[in-house]
Amino acid sequence: MRELADYRAEFPILEHTTYLINHSLGAMPADAEQRVLDYAQTWKTRGIRAWAEGWWDLPLTVGDQIGRIVGAPPGTTTMHQNVTIAEALILSCFRFDGDRRRIVYEEGNFPSVRYLYQAQAERGAEIVVVPEGESLVKAIDERTLLVPTTHVLFKTGEIQDVEAVAERARAVGAHVVLDAYQSAGTVPLDVTALGVSFAVGGSVKWLCGGPGAGWLYVRPDLVERLEPSLTGWQAHARPFGFEPEMEYAQGAARFLTGTPNVSALYAATAGYDLIEEVGVERIRARSVEQTALLVEQFDDAGFDLTGPRDPVRRGGTVTVRTPAFEAVHQELAAREILCDFRPDVGLRLGPHFFTTDDELRFAVEQITEIVGSGVEERATPTAARF
Ligand SMILES: Cc1ncc(COP(=O)(O)O)c(C=O)c1O
């Protein structure tokens, strides 16, 4: 087994940057560059033959690799552009004109997800928004059709009790749509054991796979019977028959749409390979050590932690409020220390398995120094971006 420190060589940005922003854009593995070149080479030399030599099936073969990371059996996971599209595919399988037409979700869902579900009011859905936690479980009843919920909240990095949500939904016959974007690749997840109807995520963050490679898991029994109305020729039983009427393919292929995002899928697997090789359990064990070290250091420095203190509830990100945190963020970036901030929680720091303890101590030292040297006077207003 390779030492975690060995993997630093796989991520070129670490040579000159303290990279603590893996909850936003995970560091790029060097091999991703090679895979993009392989894609171009294949396009250049194989031309049209590339479709039959793997390109056409990429949304399914790459989906199966994601499946191995999130506990989904082969043939249940497909690749799409992003989470928004994956959730729209799910929504397109349902109508909102019966007694069961409620969509119940927690406030802390990612905005894109919220916007999409809110828009279903136009289609007759009754939208119920509640605070996170117990209130969500309580709000799910026989009128509930869908429960879009997040495994790890994007703002605070808090791990939610998705088992309780899944159990309640199962008891009343509602479908859970689990957004695992902030967990896949850092917090262990087994969609089969959870029994959720659907799970979605992307590759930009902890999976280090870059943009354009969102994923959708559909529980095996639902894969066979749902018929998404957001559909296209890749979802047809015989796409190359070019038939005038739709006949859905068997299996996960029925959740596909049109021509796949081939270049993004080439790039993404370099990150997945590393995550599979290291293993999410090992990444989580290291992440718990790293976030505990950050919490200890921030406590010593006297800053306010805004995310969970309990390590069981803490995902891969630590959030902390310092004075003038927008300006602190800016000055950190000038020192090649990358993190981000969100207006109501302050700085967000997301180390990954390749981050050293020295880097974490260095980042906290620099934050303390920037705050202590009068950042508030130097601060000019900035808005959160990325
Ligand atoms: C929990 C969560 N869901 C979804 C997204 C993004 O969704 P999309 O892939 O549609 O951009 C993010 C972050 O970008 C996120 O943190």
PDB file of N, CA, C and O in Angstrom, residues 81-148:
ATOM      1  N   GLN A  81     -24.110  15.859 -17.536  1.00  0.00           N
ATOM      2  CA  GLN A  81     -23.248  17.039 -17.421  1.00  0.00           C
ATOM      3  C   GLN A  81     -23.033  17.508 -15.981  1.00  0.00           C
ATOM      4  O   GLN A  81     -21.943  17.888 -15.593  1.00  0.00           O
ATOM      5  N   ASN A  82     -24.099  17.501 -15.196  1.00  0.00           N
ATOM      6  CA  ASN A  82     -23.990  18.029 -13.833  1.00  0.00           C
ATOM      7  C   ASN A  82     -25.157  17.531 -12.981  1.00  0.00           C
ATOM      8  O   ASN A  82     -26.027  16.803 -13.472  1.00  0.00           O
ATOM      9  N   VAL A  83     -25.172  17.932 -11.722  1.00  0.00           N
ATOM     10  CA  VAL A  83     -26.223  17.499 -10.792  1.00  0.00           C
ATOM     11  C   VAL A  83     -27.593  18.022 -11.225  1.00  0.00           C
ATOM     12  O   VAL A  83     -28.610  17.334 -11.117  1.00  0.00           O
ATOM     13  N   THR A  84     -27.616  19.253 -11.706  1.00  0.00           N
ATOM     14  CA  THR A  84     -28.898  19.846 -12.102  1.00  0.00           C
ATOM     15  C   THR A  84     -29.580  18.983 -13.164  1.00  0.00           C
ATOM     16  O   THR A  84     -30.785  18.692 -13.065  1.00  0.00           O
ATOM     17  N   ILE A  85     -28.818  18.555 -14.154  1.00  0.00           N
ATOM     18  CA  ILE A  85     -29.391  17.713 -15.212  1.00  0.00           C
ATOM     19  C   ILE A  85     -29.804  16.353 -14.637  1.00  0.00           C
ATOM     20  O   ILE A  85     -30.875  15.825 -14.971  1.00  0.00           O
ATOM     21  N   ALA A  86     -28.973  15.797 -13.768  1.00  0.00           N
ATOM     22  CA  ALA A  86     -29.303  14.494 -13.181  1.00  0.00           C
ATOM     23  C   ALA A  86     -30.617  14.584 -12.402  1.00  0.00           C
ATOM     24  O   ALA A  86     -31.480  13.699 -12.494  1.00  0.00           O
ATOM     25  N   GLU A  87     -30.795  15.672 -11.649  1.00  0.00           N
ATOM     26  CA  GLU A  87     -32.039  15.828 -10.873  1.00  0.00           C
ATOM     27  C   GLU A  87     -33.225  16.086 -11.809  1.00  0.00           C
ATOM     28  O   GLU A  87     -34.346  15.647 -11.542  1.00  0.00           O
ATOM     29  N   ALA A  88     -32.981  16.806 -12.898  1.00  0.00           N
ATOM     30  CA  ALA A  88     -34.062  17.071 -13.855  1.00  0.00           C
ATOM     31  C   ALA A  88     -34.528  15.766 -14.506  1.00  0.00           C
ATOM     32  O   ALA A  88     -35.725  15.579 -14.774  1.00  0.00           O
ATOM     33  N   LEU A  89     -33.595  14.862 -14.728  1.00  0.00           N
ATOM     34  CA  LEU A  89     -33.957  13.553 -15.281  1.00  0.00           C
ATOM     35  C   LEU A  89     -34.889  12.808 -14.317  1.00  0.00           C
ATOM     36  O   LEU A  89     -35.876  12.200 -14.736  1.00  0.00           O
ATOM     37  N   ILE A  90     -34.558  12.867 -13.042  1.00  0.00           N
ATOM     38  CA  ILE A  90     -35.391  12.198 -12.041  1.00  0.00           C
ATOM     39  C   ILE A  90     -36.794  12.820 -12.050  1.00  0.00           C
ATOM     40  O   ILE A  90     -37.811  12.122 -12.128  1.00  0.00           O
ATOM     41  N   LEU A  91     -36.820  14.148 -11.983  1.00  0.00           N
ATOM     42  CA  LEU A  91     -38.114  14.848 -11.957  1.00  0.00           C
ATOM     43  C   LEU A  91     -38.968  14.493 -13.164  1.00  0.00           C
ATOM     44  O   LEU A  91     -40.196  14.428 -13.070  1.00  0.00           O
ATOM     45  N   SER A  92     -38.313  14.275 -14.292  1.00  0.00           N
ATOM     46  CA  SER A  92     -39.074  14.017 -15.513  1.00  0.00           C
ATOM     47  C   SER A  92     -39.747  12.645 -15.505  1.00  0.00           C
ATOM     48  O   SER A  92     -40.517  12.331 -16.400  1.00  0.00           O
ATOM     49  N   CYS A  93     -39.457  11.837 -14.486  1.00  0.00           N
ATOM     50  CA  CYS A  93     -40.109  10.519 -14.374  1.00  0.00           C
ATOM     51  C   CYS A  93     -41.443  10.620 -13.639  1.00  0.00           C
ATOM     52  O   CYS A  93     -42.158   9.630 -13.525  1.00  0.00           O
ATOM     53  N   PHE A  94     -41.722  11.783 -13.059  1.00  0.00           N
ATOM     54  CA  PHE A  94     -42.898  11.884 -12.178  1.00  0.00           C
ATOM     55  C   PHE A  94     -43.871  12.955 -12.643  1.00  0.00           C
ATOM     56  O   PHE A  94     -43.483  13.912 -13.308  1.00  0.00           O
ATOM     57  N   ARG A  95     -45.146  12.749 -12.240  1.00  0.00           N
ATOM     58  CA  ARG A  95     -46.179  13.765 -12.459  1.00  0.00           C
ATOM     59  C   ARG A  95     -46.625  14.263 -11.096  1.00  0.00           C
ATOM     60  O   ARG A  95     -46.468  13.574 -10.103  1.00  0.00           O
ATOM     61  N   PHE A  96     -47.171  15.429 -11.074  1.00  0.00           N
ATOM     62  CA  PHE A  96     -47.569  16.022  -9.791  1.00  0.00           C
ATOM     63  C   PHE A  96     -49.055  16.361  -9.827  1.00  0.00           C
ATOM     64  O   PHE A  96     -49.448  17.507  -9.617  1.00  0.00           O
ATOM     65  N   ASP A  97     -49.866  15.360 -10.143  1.00  0.00           N
ATOM     66  CA  ASP A  97     -51.297  15.644 -10.255  1.00  0.00           C
ATOM     67  C   ASP A  97     -52.155  14.726  -9.387  1.00  0.00           C
ATOM     68  O   ASP A  97     -53.375  14.740  -9.477  1.00  0.00           O
ATOM     69  N   GLY A  98     -51.519  13.928  -8.535  1.00  0.00           N
ATOM     70  CA  GLY A  98     -52.307  13.034  -7.670  1.00  0.00           C
ATOM     71  C   GLY A  98     -52.286  13.503  -6.230  1.00  0.00           C
ATOM     72  O   GLY A  98     -51.888  14.632  -5.939  1.00  0.00           O
ATOM     73  N   ASP A  99     -52.698  12.615  -5.312  1.00  0.00           N
ATOM     74  CA  ASP A  99     -52.680  12.974  -3.890  1.00  0.00           C
ATOM     75  C   ASP A  99     -51.250  13.098  -3.381  1.00  0.00           C
ATOM     76  O   ASP A  99     -50.964  13.834  -2.446  1.00  0.00           O
ATOM     77  N   ARG A 100     -50.366  12.334  -3.995  1.00  0.00           N
ATOM     78  CA  ARG A 100     -48.965  12.352  -3.566  1.00  0.00           C
ATOM     79  C   ARG A 100     -48.204  13.274  -4.516  1.00  0.00           C
ATOM     80  O   ARG A 100     -47.715  12.841  -5.557  1.00  0.00           O
ATOM     81  N   ARG A 101     -48.148  14.532  -4.164  1.00  0.00           N
ATOM     82  CA  ARG A 101     -47.449  15.459  -5.068  1.00  0.00           C
ATOM     83  C   ARG A 101     -46.591  16.487  -4.328  1.00  0.00           C
ATOM     84  O   ARG A 101     -46.294  17.550  -4.821  1.00  0.00           O
ATOM     85  N   ARG A 102     -46.208  16.076  -3.121  1.00  0.00           N
ATOM     86  CA  ARG A 102     -45.337  16.976  -2.344  1.00  0.00           C
ATOM     87  C   ARG A 102     -43.861  16.701  -2.596  1.00  0.00           C
ATOM     88  O   ARG A 102     -43.459  15.540  -2.697  1.00  0.00           O
ATOM     89  N   ILE A 103     -43.119  17.793  -2.644  1.00  0.00           N
ATOM     90  CA  ILE A 103     -41.658  17.682  -2.645  1.00  0.00           C
ATOM     91  C   ILE A 103     -41.209  18.329  -1.344  1.00  0.00           C
ATOM     92  O   ILE A 103     -41.489  19.506  -1.109  1.00  0.00           O
ATOM     93  N   VAL A 104     -40.547  17.538  -0.498  1.00  0.00           N
ATOM     94  CA  VAL A 104     -40.152  18.043   0.813  1.00  0.00           C
ATOM     95  C   VAL A 104     -38.624  18.088   0.861  1.00  0.00           C
ATOM     96  O   VAL A 104     -37.976  17.078   0.602  1.00  0.00           O
ATOM     97  N   TYR A 105     -38.061  19.256   1.163  1.00  0.00           N
ATOM     98  CA  TYR A 105     -36.594  19.316   1.230  1.00  0.00           C
ATOM     99  C   TYR A 105     -36.101  20.283   2.291  1.00  0.00           C
ATOM    100  O   TYR A 105     -36.843  21.145   2.755  1.00  0.00           O
ATOM    101  N   GLU A 106     -34.821  20.113   2.641  1.00  0.00           N
ATOM    102  CA  GLU A 106     -34.243  20.978   3.682  1.00  0.00           C
ATOM    103  C   GLU A 106     -33.693  22.251   3.055  1.00  0.00           C
ATOM    104  O   GLU A 106     -33.245  22.248   1.906  1.00  0.00           O
ATOM    105  N   GLU A 107     -33.684  23.299   3.875  1.00  0.00           N
ATOM    106  CA  GLU A 107     -33.208  24.615   3.412  1.00  0.00           C
ATOM    107  C   GLU A 107     -31.777  24.571   2.895  1.00  0.00           C
ATOM    108  O   GLU A 107     -31.424  25.290   1.981  1.00  0.00           O
ATOM    109  N   GLY A 108     -30.958  23.703   3.497  1.00  0.00           N
ATOM    110  CA  GLY A 108     -29.525  23.701   3.199  1.00  0.00           C
ATOM    111  C   GLY A 108     -29.141  23.043   1.884  1.00  0.00           C
ATOM    112  O   GLY A 108     -27.956  22.938   1.585  1.00  0.00           O
ATOM    113  N   ASN A 109     -30.126  22.601   1.089  1.00  0.00           N
ATOM    114  CA  ASN A 109     -29.802  22.032  -0.224  1.00  0.00           C
ATOM    115  C   ASN A 109     -29.038  23.057  -1.055  1.00  0.00           C
ATOM    116  O   ASN A 109     -29.224  24.269  -0.906  1.00  0.00           O
ATOM    117  N   PHE A 110     -28.257  22.572  -1.998  1.00  0.00           N
ATOM    118  CA  PHE A 110     -27.515  23.479  -2.874  1.00  0.00           C
ATOM    119  C   PHE A 110     -28.507  24.301  -3.714  1.00  0.00           C
ATOM    120  O   PHE A 110     -29.514  23.766  -4.167  1.00  0.00           O
ATOM    121  N   PRO A 111     -28.239  25.592  -3.923  1.00  0.00           N
ATOM    122  CA  PRO A 111     -29.205  26.451  -4.624  1.00  0.00           C
ATOM    123  C   PRO A 111     -29.732  25.881  -5.942  1.00  0.00           C
ATOM    124  O   PRO A 111     -30.935  25.925  -6.216  1.00  0.00           O
ATOM    125  N   SER A 112     -28.866  25.342  -6.758  1.00  0.00           N
ATOM    126  CA  SER A 112     -29.298  24.801  -8.050  1.00  0.00           C
ATOM    127  C   SER A 112     -30.417  23.775  -7.854  1.00  0.00           C
ATOM    128  O   SER A 112     -31.413  23.756  -8.583  1.00  0.00           O
ATOM    129  N   VAL A 113     -30.242  22.942  -6.858  1.00  0.00           N
ATOM    130  CA  VAL A 113     -31.219  21.894  -6.551  1.00  0.00           C
ATOM    131  C   VAL A 113     -32.526  22.550  -6.081  1.00  0.00           C
ATOM    132  O   VAL A 113     -33.619  22.191  -6.527  1.00  0.00           O
ATOM    133  N   ARG A 114     -32.393  23.522  -5.216  1.00  0.00           N
ATOM    134  CA  ARG A 114     -33.585  24.227  -4.715  1.00  0.00           C
ATOM    135  C   ARG A 114     -34.350  24.870  -5.874  1.00  0.00           C
ATOM    136  O   ARG A 114     -35.578  24.755  -5.953  1.00  0.00           O
ATOM    137  N   TYR A 115     -33.629  25.558  -6.745  1.00  0.00           N
ATOM    138  CA  TYR A 115     -34.304  26.274  -7.838  1.00  0.00           C
ATOM    139  C   TYR A 115     -35.095  25.297  -8.705  1.00  0.00           C
ATOM    140  O   TYR A 115     -36.225  25.569  -9.106  1.00  0.00           O
ATOM    141  N   LEU A 116     -34.476  24.179  -8.992  1.00  0.00           N
ATOM    142  CA  LEU A 116     -35.115  23.195  -9.871  1.00  0.00           C
ATOM    143  C   LEU A 116     -36.398  22.643  -9.245  1.00  0.00           C
ATOM    144  O   LEU A 116     -37.432  22.526  -9.914  1.00  0.00           O
ATOM    145  N   TYR A 117     -36.338  22.319  -7.951  1.00  0.00           N
ATOM    146  CA  TYR A 117     -37.538  21.764  -7.303  1.00  0.00           C
ATOM    147  C   TYR A 117     -38.615  22.832  -7.132  1.00  0.00           C
ATOM    148  O   TYR A 117     -39.796  22.552  -7.324  1.00  0.00           O
ATOM    149  N   GLN A 118     -38.189  24.060  -6.799  1.00  0.00           N
ATOM    150  CA  GLN A 118     -39.180  25.150  -6.684  1.00  0.00           C
ATOM    151  C   GLN A 118     -39.951  25.299  -7.985  1.00  0.00           C
ATOM    152  O   GLN A 118     -41.163  25.528  -7.990  1.00  0.00           O
ATOM    153  N   ALA A 119     -39.237  25.160  -9.090  1.00  0.00           N
ATOM    154  CA  ALA A 119     -39.876  25.369 -10.402  1.00  0.00           C
ATOM    155  C   ALA A 119     -40.945  24.324 -10.689  1.00  0.00           C
ATOM    156  O   ALA A 119     -41.786  24.522 -11.582  1.00  0.00           O
ATOM    157  N   GLN A 120     -40.958  23.222  -9.935  1.00  0.00           N
ATOM    158  CA  GLN A 120     -41.960  22.172 -10.190  1.00  0.00           C
ATOM    159  C   GLN A 120     -43.347  22.578  -9.693  1.00  0.00           C
ATOM    160  O   GLN A 120     -44.326  21.888  -9.968  1.00  0.00           O
ATOM    161  N   ALA A 121     -43.424  23.696  -8.957  1.00  0.00           N
ATOM    162  CA  ALA A 121     -44.747  24.192  -8.533  1.00  0.00           C
ATOM    163  C   ALA A 121     -45.595  24.452  -9.783  1.00  0.00           C
ATOM    164  O   ALA A 121     -46.805  24.231  -9.794  1.00  0.00           O
ATOM    165  N   GLU A 122     -44.943  24.869 -10.841  1.00  0.00           N
ATOM    166  CA  GLU A 122     -45.612  25.120 -12.133  1.00  0.00           C
ATOM    167  C   GLU A 122     -46.287  23.864 -12.668  1.00  0.00           C
ATOM    168  O   GLU A 122     -47.229  23.928 -13.433  1.00  0.00           O
ATOM    169  N   ARG A 123     -45.717  22.717 -12.288  1.00  0.00           N
ATOM    170  CA  ARG A 123     -46.259  21.435 -12.776  1.00  0.00           C
ATOM    171  C   ARG A 123     -47.219  20.814 -11.768  1.00  0.00           C
ATOM    172  O   ARG A 123     -47.589  19.655 -11.891  1.00  0.00           O
ATOM    173  N   GLY A 124     -47.591  21.555 -10.739  1.00  0.00           N
ATOM    174  CA  GLY A 124     -48.571  21.058  -9.768  1.00  0.00           C
ATOM    175  C   GLY A 124     -47.959  20.540  -8.484  1.00  0.00           C
ATOM    176  O   GLY A 124     -48.682  20.120  -7.570  1.00  0.00           O
ATOM    177  N   ALA A 125     -46.631  20.559  -8.358  1.00  0.00           N
ATOM    178  CA  ALA A 125     -46.011  20.047  -7.129  1.00  0.00           C
ATOM    179  C   ALA A 125     -46.263  21.015  -5.970  1.00  0.00           C
ATOM    180  O   ALA A 125     -46.309  22.231  -6.168  1.00  0.00           O
ATOM    181  N   GLU A 126     -46.414  20.424  -4.773  1.00  0.00           N
ATOM    182  CA  GLU A 126     -46.550  21.244  -3.569  1.00  0.00           C
ATOM    183  C   GLU A 126     -45.187  21.233  -2.884  1.00  0.00           C
ATOM    184  O   GLU A 126     -44.681  20.157  -2.538  1.00  0.00           O
ATOM    185  N   ILE A 127     -44.590  22.398  -2.742  1.00  0.00           N
ATOM    186  CA  ILE A 127     -43.211  22.462  -2.250  1.00  0.00           C
ATOM    187  C   ILE A 127     -43.203  22.766  -0.753  1.00  0.00           C
ATOM    188  O   ILE A 127     -43.795  23.757  -0.316  1.00  0.00           O
ATOM    189  N   VAL A 128     -42.532  21.912   0.017  1.00  0.00           N
ATOM    190  CA  VAL A 128     -42.434  22.127   1.459  1.00  0.00           C
ATOM    191  C   VAL A 128     -40.951  22.225   1.818  1.00  0.00           C
ATOM    192  O   VAL A 128     -40.194  21.278   1.617  1.00  0.00           O
ATOM    193  N   VAL A 129     -40.559  23.391   2.333  1.00  0.00           N
ATOM    194  CA  VAL A 129     -39.145  23.603   2.687  1.00  0.00           C
ATOM    195  C   VAL A 129     -39.038  23.696   4.201  1.00  0.00           C
ATOM    196  O   VAL A 129     -39.779  24.454   4.838  1.00  0.00           O
ATOM    197  N   VAL A 130     -38.133  22.913   4.775  1.00  0.00           N
ATOM    198  CA  VAL A 130     -38.005  22.887   6.240  1.00  0.00           C
ATOM    199  C   VAL A 130     -36.530  23.025   6.626  1.00  0.00           C
ATOM    200  O   VAL A 130     -35.660  22.798   5.794  1.00  0.00           O
ATOM    201  N   PRO A 131     -36.269  23.353   7.900  1.00  0.00           N
ATOM    202  CA  PRO A 131     -34.861  23.360   8.323  1.00  0.00           C
ATOM    203  C   PRO A 131     -34.309  21.933   8.269  1.00  0.00           C
ATOM    204  O   PRO A 131     -35.065  20.965   8.238  1.00  0.00           O
ATOM    205  N   GLU A 132     -32.974  21.825   8.306  1.00  0.00           N
ATOM    206  CA  GLU A 132     -32.343  20.509   8.267  1.00  0.00           C
ATOM    207  C   GLU A 132     -32.724  19.670   9.488  1.00  0.00           C
ATOM    208  O   GLU A 132     -33.256  20.181  10.459  1.00  0.00           O
ATOM    209  N   GLY A 133     -32.348  18.401   9.451  1.00  0.00           N
ATOM    210  CA  GLY A 133     -32.421  17.546  10.640  1.00  0.00           C
ATOM    211  C   GLY A 133     -33.779  16.944  10.853  1.00  0.00           C
ATOM    212  O   GLY A 133     -34.473  16.538   9.927  1.00  0.00           O
ATOM    213  N   GLU A 134     -34.156  16.931  12.148  1.00  0.00           N
ATOM    214  CA  GLU A 134     -35.389  16.249  12.550  1.00  0.00           C
ATOM    215  C   GLU A 134     -36.625  16.790  11.840  1.00  0.00           C
ATOM    216  O   GLU A 134     -37.551  16.050  11.518  1.00  0.00           O
ATOM    217  N   SER A 135     -36.638  18.108  11.591  1.00  0.00           N
ATOM    218  CA  SER A 135     -37.817  18.697  10.945  1.00  0.00           C
ATOM    219  C   SER A 135     -38.053  18.068   9.580  1.00  0.00           C
ATOM    220  O   SER A 135     -39.189  17.913   9.150  1.00  0.00           O
ATOM    221  N   LEU A 136     -36.971  17.714   8.898  1.00  0.00           N
ATOM    222  CA  LEU A 136     -37.136  17.099   7.584  1.00  0.00           C
ATOM    223  C   LEU A 136     -37.808  15.736   7.744  1.00  0.00           C
ATOM    224  O   LEU A 136     -38.783  15.425   7.044  1.00  0.00           O
ATOM    225  N   VAL A 137     -37.310  14.957   8.683  1.00  0.00           N
ATOM    226  CA  VAL A 137     -37.889  13.618   8.900  1.00  0.00           C
ATOM    227  C   VAL A 137     -39.376  13.760   9.223  1.00  0.00           C
ATOM    228  O   VAL A 137     -40.213  13.048   8.665  1.00  0.00           O
ATOM    229  N   LYS A 138     -39.706  14.712  10.081  1.00  0.00           N
ATOM    230  CA  LYS A 138     -41.107  14.889  10.519  1.00  0.00           C
ATOM    231  C   LYS A 138     -42.009  15.350   9.379  1.00  0.00           C
ATOM    232  O   LYS A 138     -43.204  15.065   9.374  1.00  0.00           O
ATOM    233  N   ALA A 139     -41.436  16.101   8.440  1.00  0.00           N
ATOM    234  CA  ALA A 139     -42.267  16.675   7.366  1.00  0.00           C
ATOM    235  C   ALA A 139     -42.625  15.647   6.278  1.00  0.00           C
ATOM    236  O   ALA A 139     -43.468  15.914   5.431  1.00  0.00           O
ATOM    237  N   ILE A 140     -41.970  14.490   6.304  1.00  0.00           N
ATOM    238  CA  ILE A 140     -42.229  13.482   5.257  1.00  0.00           C
ATOM    239  C   ILE A 140     -43.451  12.649   5.639  1.00  0.00           C
ATOM    240  O   ILE A 140     -43.494  12.071   6.723  1.00  0.00           O
ATOM    241  N   ASP A 141     -44.467  12.627   4.778  1.00  0.00           N
ATOM    242  CA  ASP A 141     -45.650  11.803   5.079  1.00  0.00           C
ATOM    243  C   ASP A 141     -46.225  11.192   3.796  1.00  0.00           C
ATOM    244  O   ASP A 141     -45.575  11.241   2.752  1.00  0.00           O
ATOM    245  N   GLU A 142     -47.420  10.659   3.883  1.00  0.00           N
ATOM    246  CA  GLU A 142     -48.014   9.936   2.748  1.00  0.00           C
ATOM    247  C   GLU A 142     -48.271  10.848   1.545  1.00  0.00           C
ATOM    248  O   GLU A 142     -48.522  10.369   0.450  1.00  0.00           O
ATOM    249  N   ARG A 143     -48.234  12.151   1.755  1.00  0.00           N
ATOM    250  CA  ARG A 143     -48.426  13.072   0.621  1.00  0.00           C
ATOM    251  C   ARG A 143     -47.115  13.361  -0.106  1.00  0.00           C
ATOM    252  O   ARG A 143     -47.098  14.030  -1.123  1.00  0.00           O
ATOM    253  N   THR A 144     -46.020  12.840   0.460  1.00  0.00           N
ATOM    254  CA  THR A 144     -44.696  13.168  -0.094  1.00  0.00           C
ATOM    255  C   THR A 144     -44.319  12.225  -1.234  1.00  0.00           C
ATOM    256  O   THR A 144     -44.351  11.005  -1.074  1.00  0.00           O
ATOM    257  N   LEU A 145     -43.956  12.830  -2.355  1.00  0.00           N
ATOM    258  CA  LEU A 145     -43.488  12.023  -3.485  1.00  0.00           C
ATOM    259  C   LEU A 145     -41.955  11.969  -3.489  1.00  0.00           C
ATOM    260  O   LEU A 145     -41.364  10.909  -3.576  1.00  0.00           O
ATOM    261  N   LEU A 146     -41.314  13.146  -3.366  1.00  0.00           N
ATOM    262  CA  LEU A 146     -39.860  13.212  -3.468  1.00  0.00           C
ATOM    263  C   LEU A 146     -39.239  13.952  -2.283  1.00  0.00           C
ATOM    264  O   LEU A 146     -39.811  14.949  -1.811  1.00  0.00           O
ATOM    265  N   VAL A 147     -38.086  13.462  -1.839  1.00  0.00           N
ATOM    266  CA  VAL A 147     -37.345  14.130  -0.765  1.00  0.00           C
ATOM    267  C   VAL A 147     -35.908  14.365  -1.249  1.00  0.00           C
ATOM    268  O   VAL A 147     -35.029  13.524  -1.092  1.00  0.00           O
ATOM    269  N   PRO A 148     -35.669  15.512  -1.901  1.00  0.00           N
ATOM    270  CA  PRO A 148     -34.292  15.818  -2.291  1.00  0.00           C
ATOM    271  C   PRO A 148     -33.519  16.291  -1.055  1.00  0.00           C
ATOM    272  O   PRO A 148     -33.886  17.280  -0.430  1.00  0.00           O
TER     273      PRO A 148
END
